[in-house]
Amino acid sequence: MIPSDAGVYDLVGIGFGPSNLALAIAVEEHNAGCERVEDRVEAVFLEKQDDFGWHRGMLFANATMQVSFLKDLVTMRNPTSDFSFVSYLHARDRLADFINYKSMYPLRIEFHDYLGWAADRLRGSVAYGHTVTDVVPVVAVDGEAWAVDVITRHAGGTRVVRARNVVVAVGLESSLPPGVTPSERVWHNLDILHRAAAFDVAEPRRFVVVGAGQSAAESVAFLHERYPGAEVCSVFFRYGYSPADDSNFANGIFDPAAVDLYYDAPADVKRMLFDYHRNTNYSVVDGELITDLYRRAYAERLGGRARLRMLNASRVSDLRPRSDGVELTVEHLPTGELTALTADAIVFATGYRPVDAARLLGATAPHCQRDAEGLLRIGRDYRVVTDPTLHAGVYLQGGTEHAHGITSTLLSAVAVRSGEIVASVAADLADRHPVPAAEPWTLVTSGDLT
């Protein structure tokens, strides 16, 4: 990664998952269309992983995407881009095969390969192995801050990267019920493939999966197939898995125009729209997978050996991890009946939550304004509203559902959203305020830290 010649980047992206990957492409394509050098956006992206990876622990062999391949990193913003999924297929010599596949929904492992293909082409814009620990305003003598220093830990030391704008896109983190701590036998579904690969029980007897959404159903199907001698118990509040609403009109909630409508709507209307359309994404399961699991359970009952057990309208009321498994109590909510179970492992497919941006923004967080509910105030261009002394731009990709709607954490919006952020950053380039130069990629060794 080549440092900024001026010692100040126009944009520093924190995190390099699909959202900031789409942003890096948008920057690349913006710069390619600039006739003047001063109109270009000089950007770098910082990623704590050593290479690109996206939910590797959930890349089941036969799992498909729940979003059309046309909602890739670029097509909704620039259909002619050579970073599209179609361009990837052509580069991999699989375009004709995919057409014959007759599906709008690629396999998840294929889409991950597409993302990696795009990330490899932009490797010169990314610094892997960099963990951001703070974002500090660069305050001038007049008290104004036109830039921030992004502090990163790397290879035993600390690097400081100066930026006029930062874009935080650190994605989601696993969410576990209160009091539940991951361990050798207590898993979150985000890591299920890694956990299963390291699982050293030759013939496990029972697994328990908690949750009612797509990830839970996929985890049940995976464990049921991988361990043909084990019982798999699915525990969830609902009476049965609920199908995702991917009907034609409901899918319009993911359209770019819907973001404008949502952003400008009154608060009560926002809540209404969000609640009405939760079943497009939250705690719902693909209809084909529901049918597949039901058929498995039916065939097992017919054969007299029911390995797949649906403990519906139930919850785990007590959990006691052991070195060789877990003991738990399942409460049937309608009757209050308690069932004691022992299992080799329990998987919590209990969802994800956006990583708190304030955690990474560090010293910059107090300059970010919040609304009456304590949520960050966000502009339509995804820029955080800051106090008058902080002129450096702080943008969020993800964690803006309260302002922009249900698409904020989904792939559906990454292409258009990234274009809007680049346009917002580029609009201020002509009036770049003088910023004191920083030594390119200032390096402080661990021995110099206090």
CSV table of C-alpha atoms in Angstrom, one decimal:
chain,number,residue,atom,x,y,z
A,1,MET,CA,0.0,0.0,0.0
A,2,ILE,CA,1.5,3.3,-1.1
A,3,PRO,CA,1.1,6.2,1.4
A,4,SER,CA,-0.5,9.5,0.5
A,5,ASP,CA,2.1,11.8,-1.0
A,6,ALA,CA,0.5,14.8,0.8
A,7,GLY,CA,0.4,13.0,4.1
A,8,VAL,CA,-3.4,13.5,4.2
A,9,TYR,CA,-6.0,11.2,2.6
A,10,ASP,CA,-9.3,12.5,1.3
A,11,LEU,CA,-11.0,9.3,2.6
A,12,VAL,CA,-9.9,6.5,5.0
A,13,GLY,CA,-12.2,3.5,5.1
A,14,ILE,CA,-12.3,1.5,8.4
A,15,GLY,CA,-13.1,-2.1,7.6
A,16,PHE,CA,-13.1,-3.8,4.2
A,17,GLY,CA,-16.1,-6.0,4.0
A,18,PRO,CA,-18.6,-5.8,1.1
A,19,SER,CA,-19.7,-2.2,2.0
A,20,ASN,CA,-16.3,-0.6,1.9
A,21,LEU,CA,-15.3,-2.9,-1.0
A,22,ALA,CA,-18.1,-1.4,-3.0
A,23,LEU,CA,-16.9,2.1,-1.8
A,24,ALA,CA,-13.4,1.3,-3.0
A,25,ILE,CA,-14.8,0.4,-6.4
A,26,ALA,CA,-16.9,3.6,-6.5
A,27,VAL,CA,-13.7,5.6,-5.7
A,28,GLU,CA,-11.8,3.8,-8.4
A,29,GLU,CA,-14.5,4.5,-11.0
A,30,HIS,CA,-14.9,8.1,-9.9
A,31,ASN,CA,-11.2,8.7,-10.3
A,32,ALA,CA,-11.1,7.1,-13.7
A,33,GLY,CA,-13.6,9.7,-14.9
A,34,CYS,CA,-11.7,12.7,-13.6
A,35,GLU,CA,-9.9,14.9,-16.1
A,36,ARG,CA,-8.1,16.9,-13.3
A,37,VAL,CA,-5.9,15.3,-10.7
A,38,GLU,CA,-7.3,17.6,-8.0
A,39,ASP,CA,-10.7,16.1,-8.6
A,40,ARG,CA,-9.6,12.6,-7.6
A,41,VAL,CA,-10.4,11.1,-4.2
A,42,GLU,CA,-7.3,9.8,-2.6
A,43,ALA,CA,-8.4,6.9,-0.4
A,44,VAL,CA,-7.0,4.0,1.6
A,45,PHE,CA,-8.9,1.2,3.5
A,46,LEU,CA,-7.8,-0.4,6.7
A,47,GLU,CA,-8.8,-4.0,7.5
A,48,LYS,CA,-7.9,-6.0,10.6
A,49,GLN,CA,-8.1,-9.4,8.9
A,50,ASP,CA,-5.0,-10.5,7.0
A,51,ASP,CA,-6.9,-11.0,3.8
A,52,PHE,CA,-10.4,-10.5,2.5
A,53,GLY,CA,-13.1,-12.7,4.1
A,54,TRP,CA,-16.8,-12.4,4.6
A,55,HIS,CA,-18.7,-14.7,7.0
A,56,ARG,CA,-16.5,-17.7,6.2
A,57,GLY,CA,-17.9,-19.7,9.0
A,58,MET,CA,-21.3,-19.8,7.2
A,59,LEU,CA,-20.2,-20.7,3.7
A,60,PHE,CA,-22.3,-23.9,3.5
A,61,ALA,CA,-21.7,-25.9,0.4
A,62,ASN,CA,-25.3,-25.6,-1.0
A,63,ALA,CA,-26.4,-22.4,0.6
A,64,THR,CA,-27.7,-19.7,-1.8
A,65,MET,CA,-27.8,-16.0,-1.5
A,66,GLN,CA,-31.0,-14.3,-0.6
A,67,VAL,CA,-30.3,-11.4,-2.9
A,68,SER,CA,-30.3,-11.2,-6.7
A,69,PHE,CA,-26.8,-11.3,-8.3
A,70,LEU,CA,-27.8,-8.0,-9.9
A,71,LYS,CA,-27.6,-6.4,-6.5
A,72,ASP,CA,-23.8,-6.9,-6.5
A,73,LEU,CA,-21.1,-4.4,-5.7
A,74,VAL,CA,-21.8,-2.1,-8.6
A,75,THR,CA,-24.7,-2.9,-11.0
A,76,MET,CA,-27.4,-0.8,-9.3
A,77,ARG,CA,-25.0,2.2,-9.5
A,78,ASN,CA,-23.2,1.5,-12.7
A,79,PRO,CA,-24.5,-1.3,-14.9
A,80,THR,CA,-21.5,-1.0,-17.3
A,81,SER,CA,-18.9,-1.6,-14.6
A,82,ASP,CA,-16.4,-4.4,-15.1
A,83,PHE,CA,-16.6,-5.1,-11.4
A,84,SER,CA,-20.0,-6.7,-11.8
A,85,PHE,CA,-20.9,-10.2,-10.9
A,86,VAL,CA,-21.4,-10.9,-14.7
A,87,SER,CA,-17.9,-9.6,-15.4
A,88,TYR,CA,-16.6,-11.9,-12.6
A,89,LEU,CA,-18.4,-14.9,-14.3
A,90,HIS,CA,-16.9,-14.0,-17.6
A,91,ALA,CA,-13.4,-13.7,-16.0
A,92,ARG,CA,-13.9,-17.2,-14.4
A,93,ASP,CA,-15.2,-18.6,-17.7
A,94,ARG,CA,-18.5,-19.6,-16.1
A,95,LEU,CA,-20.9,-17.1,-17.7
A,96,ALA,CA,-22.6,-19.7,-20.0
A,97,ASP,CA,-22.8,-22.2,-17.1
A,98,PHE,CA,-24.4,-19.6,-14.8
A,99,ILE,CA,-27.0,-18.7,-17.5
A,100,ASN,CA,-27.9,-22.4,-17.8
A,101,TYR,CA,-28.1,-22.6,-14.0
A,102,LYS,CA,-31.3,-20.5,-14.4
A,103,SER,CA,-31.3,-18.7,-11.1
A,104,MET,CA,-31.0,-15.1,-9.9
A,105,TYR,CA,-29.5,-16.3,-6.6
A,106,PRO,CA,-25.9,-17.6,-6.7
A,107,LEU,CA,-24.4,-20.1,-4.3
A,108,ARG,CA,-23.0,-18.3,-1.3
A,109,ILE,CA,-19.5,-19.7,-1.8
A,110,GLU,CA,-19.6,-18.4,-5.4
A,111,PHE,CA,-20.6,-14.9,-4.3
A,112,HIS,CA,-17.9,-15.0,-1.7
A,113,ASP,CA,-15.4,-15.8,-4.5
A,114,TYR,CA,-16.8,-12.9,-6.5
A,115,LEU,CA,-16.2,-10.6,-3.6
A,116,GLY,CA,-12.6,-11.9,-3.2
A,117,TRP,CA,-12.0,-11.5,-6.9
A,118,ALA,CA,-13.0,-7.8,-6.7
A,119,ALA,CA,-11.0,-7.3,-3.5
A,120,ASP,CA,-7.9,-8.7,-5.2
A,121,ARG,CA,-8.1,-6.2,-8.0
A,122,LEU,CA,-8.1,-3.4,-5.4
A,123,ARG,CA,-5.3,-4.8,-3.2
A,124,GLY,CA,-3.3,-1.7,-3.7
A,125,SER,CA,-5.9,0.4,-1.9
A,126,VAL,CA,-6.1,-1.8,1.2
A,127,ALA,CA,-3.9,-2.2,4.2
A,128,TYR,CA,-4.7,-5.6,5.7
A,129,GLY,CA,-3.6,-6.6,9.2
A,130,HIS,CA,-4.5,-3.1,10.6
A,131,THR,CA,-6.7,-2.9,13.6
A,132,VAL,CA,-8.1,0.6,14.2
A,133,THR,CA,-7.9,1.6,17.9
A,134,ASP,CA,-8.9,5.3,17.8
A,135,VAL,CA,-9.9,8.2,15.6
A,136,VAL,CA,-8.5,11.5,16.9
A,137,PRO,CA,-9.5,15.0,15.6
A,138,VAL,CA,-6.5,17.0,14.4
A,139,VAL,CA,-7.3,20.3,16.2
A,140,ALA,CA,-5.7,23.5,14.9
A,141,VAL,CA,-4.7,26.5,17.1
A,142,ASP,CA,-8.2,28.0,16.4
A,143,GLY,CA,-9.9,24.9,17.9
A,144,GLU,CA,-11.2,23.8,14.5
A,145,ALA,CA,-10.5,20.2,13.2
A,146,TRP,CA,-10.4,19.7,9.5
A,147,ALA,CA,-8.9,16.2,9.6
A,148,VAL,CA,-8.6,13.2,11.9
A,149,ASP,CA,-5.8,10.8,12.7
A,150,VAL,CA,-6.8,7.2,12.4
A,151,ILE,CA,-4.7,5.2,14.9
A,152,THR,CA,-4.1,1.6,13.9
A,153,ARG,CA,-2.2,-1.3,15.5
A,154,HIS,CA,-0.1,-3.3,13.0
A,155,ALA,CA,2.8,-5.7,13.3
A,156,GLY,CA,3.7,-4.9,16.9
A,157,GLY,CA,3.5,-1.1,16.5
A,158,THR,CA,1.1,1.7,15.8
A,159,ARG,CA,0.5,3.6,12.5
A,160,VAL,CA,-1.2,6.9,12.2
A,161,VAL,CA,-3.1,7.7,9.0
A,162,ARG,CA,-4.5,11.3,8.6
A,163,ALA,CA,-7.8,11.8,6.8
A,164,ARG,CA,-10.2,14.5,5.8
A,165,ASN,CA,-13.0,11.9,5.9
A,166,VAL,CA,-13.5,8.5,7.5
A,167,VAL,CA,-16.0,5.9,6.5
A,168,VAL,CA,-16.8,3.3,9.1
A,169,ALA,CA,-18.0,0.0,7.8
A,170,VAL,CA,-17.2,-2.7,10.3
A,171,GLY,CA,-20.3,-4.8,9.7
A,172,LEU,CA,-22.1,-6.9,12.2
A,173,GLU,CA,-21.0,-8.9,15.3
A,174,SER,CA,-22.6,-12.0,16.8
A,175,SER,CA,-25.4,-11.4,19.3
A,176,LEU,CA,-25.9,-13.9,22.2
A,177,PRO,CA,-28.6,-13.9,24.9
A,178,PRO,CA,-27.7,-12.3,28.2
A,179,GLY,CA,-25.5,-14.5,30.3
A,180,VAL,CA,-24.4,-16.8,27.4
A,181,THR,CA,-20.6,-16.9,26.8
A,182,PRO,CA,-19.0,-18.7,23.8
A,183,SER,CA,-17.0,-21.7,24.7
A,184,GLU,CA,-15.8,-25.0,23.2
A,185,ARG,CA,-19.3,-26.4,23.4
A,186,VAL,CA,-21.3,-23.1,23.2
A,187,TRP,CA,-21.2,-21.7,19.7
A,188,HIS,CA,-22.6,-18.9,17.7
A,189,ASN,CA,-23.7,-19.8,14.2
A,190,LEU,CA,-21.3,-17.3,12.7
A,191,ASP,CA,-18.5,-19.7,13.4
A,192,ILE,CA,-20.2,-23.0,13.0
A,193,LEU,CA,-18.1,-24.3,10.1
A,194,HIS,CA,-14.9,-23.5,12.0
A,195,ARG,CA,-16.3,-25.0,15.2
A,196,ALA,CA,-17.4,-28.2,13.4
A,197,ALA,CA,-14.0,-28.5,11.7
A,198,ALA,CA,-12.3,-28.5,15.1
A,199,PHE,CA,-14.9,-30.6,16.9
A,200,ASP,CA,-13.2,-33.8,18.1
A,201,VAL,CA,-16.2,-35.9,19.1
A,202,ALA,CA,-16.2,-38.9,16.8
A,203,GLU,CA,-19.9,-39.8,17.2
A,204,PRO,CA,-21.8,-37.0,18.8
A,205,ARG,CA,-25.3,-37.8,20.2
A,206,ARG,CA,-27.1,-34.5,20.1
A,207,PHE,CA,-26.9,-30.9,19.0
A,208,VAL,CA,-29.2,-28.1,20.0
A,209,VAL,CA,-29.8,-25.0,17.7
A,210,VAL,CA,-31.5,-22.0,19.2
A,211,GLY,CA,-33.2,-19.5,16.8
A,212,ALA,CA,-35.9,-19.2,14.2
A,213,GLY,CA,-34.2,-17.4,11.3
A,214,GLN,CA,-32.4,-18.3,8.1
A,215,SER,CA,-29.1,-18.9,9.9
A,216,ALA,CA,-30.8,-21.2,12.5
A,217,ALA,CA,-32.5,-23.3,9.8
A,218,GLU,CA,-29.2,-23.5,7.8
A,219,SER,CA,-27.3,-24.6,10.9
A,220,VAL,CA,-30.0,-27.3,11.6
A,221,ALA,CA,-29.7,-28.6,8.1
A,222,PHE,CA,-25.9,-28.6,8.2
A,223,LEU,CA,-25.6,-30.5,11.5
A,224,HIS,CA,-28.3,-32.9,10.4
A,225,GLU,CA,-26.3,-33.8,7.3
A,226,ARG,CA,-22.8,-33.7,8.8
A,227,TYR,CA,-23.6,-35.9,11.8
A,228,PRO,CA,-26.0,-38.7,10.5
A,229,GLY,CA,-25.9,-40.4,13.9
A,230,ALA,CA,-26.8,-37.4,16.0
A,231,GLU,CA,-30.1,-35.9,17.0
A,232,VAL,CA,-30.6,-32.2,16.1
A,233,CYS,CA,-33.0,-30.2,18.2
A,234,SER,CA,-34.3,-26.9,16.9
A,235,VAL,CA,-35.5,-24.6,19.7
A,236,PHE,CA,-37.4,-21.4,18.9
A,237,PHE,CA,-40.2,-19.1,20.2
A,238,ARG,CA,-42.4,-19.5,17.1
A,239,TYR,CA,-44.8,-22.3,16.4
A,240,GLY,CA,-43.0,-22.9,13.1
A,241,TYR,CA,-40.4,-21.3,10.9
A,242,SER,CA,-41.9,-18.3,9.1
A,243,PRO,CA,-41.2,-17.8,5.4
A,244,ALA,CA,-39.3,-14.7,4.2
A,245,ASP,CA,-41.5,-12.3,2.3
A,246,ASP,CA,-39.7,-11.9,-1.0
A,247,SER,CA,-42.8,-11.1,-3.0
A,248,ASN,CA,-42.6,-8.6,-5.8
A,249,PHE,CA,-44.1,-5.6,-4.2
A,250,ALA,CA,-42.6,-6.2,-0.8
A,251,ASN,CA,-39.1,-6.3,-2.3
A,252,GLY,CA,-39.6,-2.6,-3.3
A,253,ILE,CA,-38.6,-1.7,0.3
A,254,PHE,CA,-35.0,-2.4,-0.8
A,255,ASP,CA,-35.2,-0.1,-3.8
A,256,PRO,CA,-32.9,3.0,-3.8
A,257,ALA,CA,-36.0,5.2,-4.0
A,258,ALA,CA,-37.4,3.7,-0.8
A,259,VAL,CA,-34.4,5.1,1.1
A,260,ASP,CA,-35.5,8.6,0.2
A,261,LEU,CA,-39.0,8.0,1.3
A,262,TYR,CA,-38.0,6.4,4.6
A,263,TYR,CA,-35.4,9.1,5.4
A,264,ASP,CA,-37.9,11.9,5.0
A,265,ALA,CA,-40.8,10.1,6.7
A,266,PRO,CA,-42.0,11.1,10.3
A,267,ALA,CA,-40.6,8.9,13.1
A,268,ASP,CA,-43.9,7.1,13.7
A,269,VAL,CA,-44.1,6.2,10.0
A,270,LYS,CA,-40.5,4.9,10.0
A,271,ARG,CA,-41.3,2.6,12.8
A,272,MET,CA,-44.5,1.4,11.1
A,273,LEU,CA,-42.7,0.7,7.8
A,274,PHE,CA,-39.9,-1.1,9.6
A,275,ASP,CA,-42.3,-3.3,11.6
A,276,TYR,CA,-44.5,-4.1,8.6
A,277,HIS,CA,-41.5,-5.3,6.6
A,278,ARG,CA,-39.4,-7.1,9.2
A,279,ASN,CA,-40.5,-10.3,7.6
A,280,THR,CA,-38.5,-9.5,4.5
A,281,ASN,CA,-35.3,-10.1,6.5
A,282,TYR,CA,-35.5,-10.7,10.2
A,283,SER,CA,-36.3,-14.1,11.8
A,284,VAL,CA,-37.5,-15.6,8.6
A,285,VAL,CA,-36.4,-18.6,6.4
A,286,ASP,CA,-36.3,-19.3,2.7
A,287,GLY,CA,-39.4,-21.2,1.8
A,288,GLU,CA,-37.5,-24.0,0.0
A,289,LEU,CA,-35.4,-24.7,3.1
A,290,ILE,CA,-38.5,-24.9,5.3
A,291,THR,CA,-40.0,-27.4,2.9
A,292,ASP,CA,-36.7,-29.4,2.9
A,293,LEU,CA,-36.5,-29.6,6.7
A,294,TYR,CA,-40.2,-30.6,7.0
A,295,ARG,CA,-39.7,-33.4,4.5
A,296,ARG,CA,-36.6,-34.6,6.4
A,297,ALA,CA,-38.6,-34.7,9.7
A,298,TYR,CA,-41.6,-36.4,8.0
A,299,ALA,CA,-39.4,-39.1,6.4
A,300,GLU,CA,-37.8,-39.8,9.8
A,301,ARG,CA,-41.1,-40.1,11.5
A,302,LEU,CA,-42.2,-42.5,8.8
A,303,GLY,CA,-39.0,-44.5,9.3
A,304,GLY,CA,-39.4,-44.6,13.1
A,305,ARG,CA,-36.2,-42.8,13.9
A,306,ALA,CA,-36.8,-39.0,14.4
A,307,ARG,CA,-33.4,-37.4,14.6
A,308,LEU,CA,-34.7,-33.9,13.6
A,309,ARG,CA,-36.8,-32.5,16.5
A,310,MET,CA,-38.6,-29.2,16.4
A,311,LEU,CA,-39.1,-27.9,19.9
A,312,ASN,CA,-41.4,-25.0,18.9
A,313,ALA,CA,-43.0,-22.3,21.1
A,314,SER,CA,-40.1,-23.0,23.4
A,315,ARG,CA,-37.1,-21.4,25.0
A,316,VAL,CA,-33.9,-22.4,26.7
A,317,SER,CA,-34.6,-21.5,30.4
A,318,ASP,CA,-31.3,-22.8,31.8
A,319,LEU,CA,-27.9,-23.6,30.4
A,320,ARG,CA,-25.0,-25.3,32.1
A,321,PRO,CA,-21.8,-25.7,30.0
A,322,ARG,CA,-19.5,-28.7,30.8
A,323,SER,CA,-16.1,-29.7,29.5
A,324,ASP,CA,-17.7,-32.5,27.4
A,325,GLY,CA,-21.0,-30.8,26.4
A,326,VAL,CA,-23.9,-28.8,27.8
A,327,GLU,CA,-26.8,-29.4,30.0
A,328,LEU,CA,-29.9,-27.4,29.4
A,329,THR,CA,-33.6,-27.0,30.2
A,330,VAL,CA,-36.1,-26.3,27.5
A,331,GLU,CA,-39.4,-24.6,28.5
A,332,HIS,CA,-42.5,-25.2,26.4
A,333,LEU,CA,-44.1,-21.8,26.7
A,334,PRO,CA,-47.8,-22.7,26.2
A,335,THR,CA,-47.8,-25.4,28.9
A,336,GLY,CA,-44.8,-24.5,31.1
A,337,GLU,CA,-43.5,-28.0,30.7
A,338,LEU,CA,-39.7,-28.4,31.3
A,339,THR,CA,-37.5,-30.8,29.3
A,340,ALA,CA,-34.0,-31.5,30.5
A,341,LEU,CA,-31.5,-32.2,27.7
A,342,THR,CA,-27.8,-33.0,27.4
A,343,ALA,CA,-26.0,-32.2,24.2
A,344,ASP,CA,-22.5,-32.3,22.8
A,345,ALA,CA,-22.8,-28.7,21.7
A,346,ILE,CA,-25.4,-25.9,21.5
A,347,VAL,CA,-25.5,-23.4,18.6
A,348,PHE,CA,-27.0,-19.9,19.2
A,349,ALA,CA,-28.3,-18.6,15.9
A,350,THR,CA,-29.6,-15.6,17.7
A,351,GLY,CA,-28.7,-12.9,15.2
A,352,TYR,CA,-26.3,-10.1,14.8
A,353,ARG,CA,-26.0,-6.5,15.8
A,354,PRO,CA,-24.2,-3.6,14.2
A,355,VAL,CA,-20.8,-2.9,15.7
A,356,ASP,CA,-21.1,0.3,17.7
A,357,ALA,CA,-19.4,3.0,15.6
A,358,ALA,CA,-18.6,5.0,18.7
A,359,ARG,CA,-16.4,2.2,19.9
A,360,LEU,CA,-14.1,2.8,16.9
A,361,LEU,CA,-14.5,6.5,16.6
A,362,GLY,CA,-12.9,6.9,20.1
A,363,ALA,CA,-11.9,10.5,20.7
A,364,THR,CA,-14.1,11.6,17.7
A,365,ALA,CA,-17.3,10.1,19.2
A,366,PRO,CA,-18.0,12.9,21.6
A,367,HIS,CA,-18.1,15.3,18.6
A,368,CYS,CA,-20.9,13.3,17.0
A,369,GLN,CA,-24.5,14.5,17.7
A,370,ARG,CA,-27.3,12.2,18.9
A,371,ASP,CA,-31.0,12.4,18.8
A,372,ALA,CA,-33.5,12.2,21.8
A,373,GLU,CA,-33.2,8.4,21.7
A,374,GLY,CA,-29.4,8.5,21.9
A,375,LEU,CA,-29.0,7.4,18.2
A,376,LEU,CA,-26.5,9.1,16.0
A,377,ARG,CA,-27.9,11.9,13.8
A,378,ILE,CA,-27.2,11.0,10.2
A,379,GLY,CA,-27.5,13.0,7.0
A,380,ARG,CA,-29.1,11.6,3.9
A,381,ASP,CA,-25.6,11.1,2.5
A,382,TYR,CA,-24.7,8.9,5.5
A,383,ARG,CA,-22.6,11.6,7.0
A,384,VAL,CA,-22.8,11.8,10.8
A,385,VAL,CA,-23.9,15.2,12.1
A,386,THR,CA,-21.0,16.6,14.2
A,387,ASP,CA,-20.5,19.6,16.4
A,388,PRO,CA,-19.4,22.9,14.6
A,389,THR,CA,-15.7,22.4,15.4
A,390,LEU,CA,-15.3,19.1,13.6
A,391,HIS,CA,-15.3,19.7,9.8
A,392,ALA,CA,-13.8,16.3,8.9
A,393,GLY,CA,-16.4,14.0,7.5
A,394,VAL,CA,-17.5,10.9,9.4
A,395,TYR,CA,-19.6,8.5,7.4
A,396,LEU,CA,-21.3,5.2,8.3
A,397,GLN,CA,-22.0,2.2,6.3
A,398,GLY,CA,-24.3,0.1,8.5
A,399,GLY,CA,-25.9,1.1,11.8
A,400,THR,CA,-28.2,3.7,10.2
A,401,GLU,CA,-31.4,1.7,10.1
A,402,HIS,CA,-33.1,4.3,12.3
A,403,ALA,CA,-32.4,6.9,9.6
A,404,HIS,CA,-32.3,5.1,6.2
A,405,GLY,CA,-34.4,1.9,6.8
A,406,ILE,CA,-34.0,-1.8,6.6
A,407,THR,CA,-31.4,-1.8,3.8
A,408,SER,CA,-28.7,-0.3,6.0
A,409,THR,CA,-27.1,-3.6,6.9
A,410,LEU,CA,-27.9,-5.5,3.7
A,411,LEU,CA,-26.1,-6.1,0.4
A,412,SER,CA,-29.1,-4.6,-1.5
A,413,ALA,CA,-28.0,-1.0,-1.0
A,414,VAL,CA,-24.1,-1.2,-1.1
A,415,ALA,CA,-23.7,-0.1,-4.7
A,416,VAL,CA,-25.9,2.9,-4.6
A,417,ARG,CA,-25.0,3.9,-1.1
A,418,SER,CA,-21.3,3.8,-1.9
A,419,GLY,CA,-21.8,6.1,-4.9
A,420,GLU,CA,-23.7,8.6,-2.8
A,421,ILE,CA,-20.9,8.7,-0.2
A,422,VAL,CA,-18.2,9.2,-2.9
A,423,ALA,CA,-20.3,12.0,-4.4
A,424,SER,CA,-20.6,13.6,-1.0
A,425,VAL,CA,-16.9,13.5,-0.4
A,426,ALA,CA,-16.0,14.6,-3.9
A,427,ALA,CA,-18.3,17.6,-3.7
A,428,ASP,CA,-16.0,19.1,-1.1
A,429,LEU,CA,-12.7,18.4,-2.9
A,430,ALA,CA,-12.6,21.8,-4.6
A,431,ASP,CA,-12.5,23.6,-1.2
A,432,ARG,CA,-10.0,21.4,0.6
A,433,HIS,CA,-9.1,23.3,3.7
A,434,PRO,CA,-5.3,23.4,4.5
A,435,VAL,CA,-4.4,20.6,6.9
A,436,PRO,CA,-1.0,20.2,8.5
A,437,ALA,CA,0.9,17.5,6.7
A,438,ALA,CA,1.5,14.2,8.5
A,439,GLU,CA,4.4,12.0,7.9
A,440,PRO,CA,3.1,9.4,5.4
A,441,TRP,CA,2.1,6.4,7.5
A,442,THR,CA,3.6,7.7,10.7
A,443,LEU,CA,5.0,4.6,12.5
A,444,VAL,CA,5.3,4.5,16.2
A,445,THR,CA,7.0,1.3,17.4
A,446,SER,CA,5.7,-0.6,20.4
A,447,GLY,CA,8.8,0.4,22.3
A,448,ASP,CA,7.8,4.1,21.9
A,449,LEU,CA,4.3,3.6,23.3
A,450,THR,CA,3.4,4.5,26.8
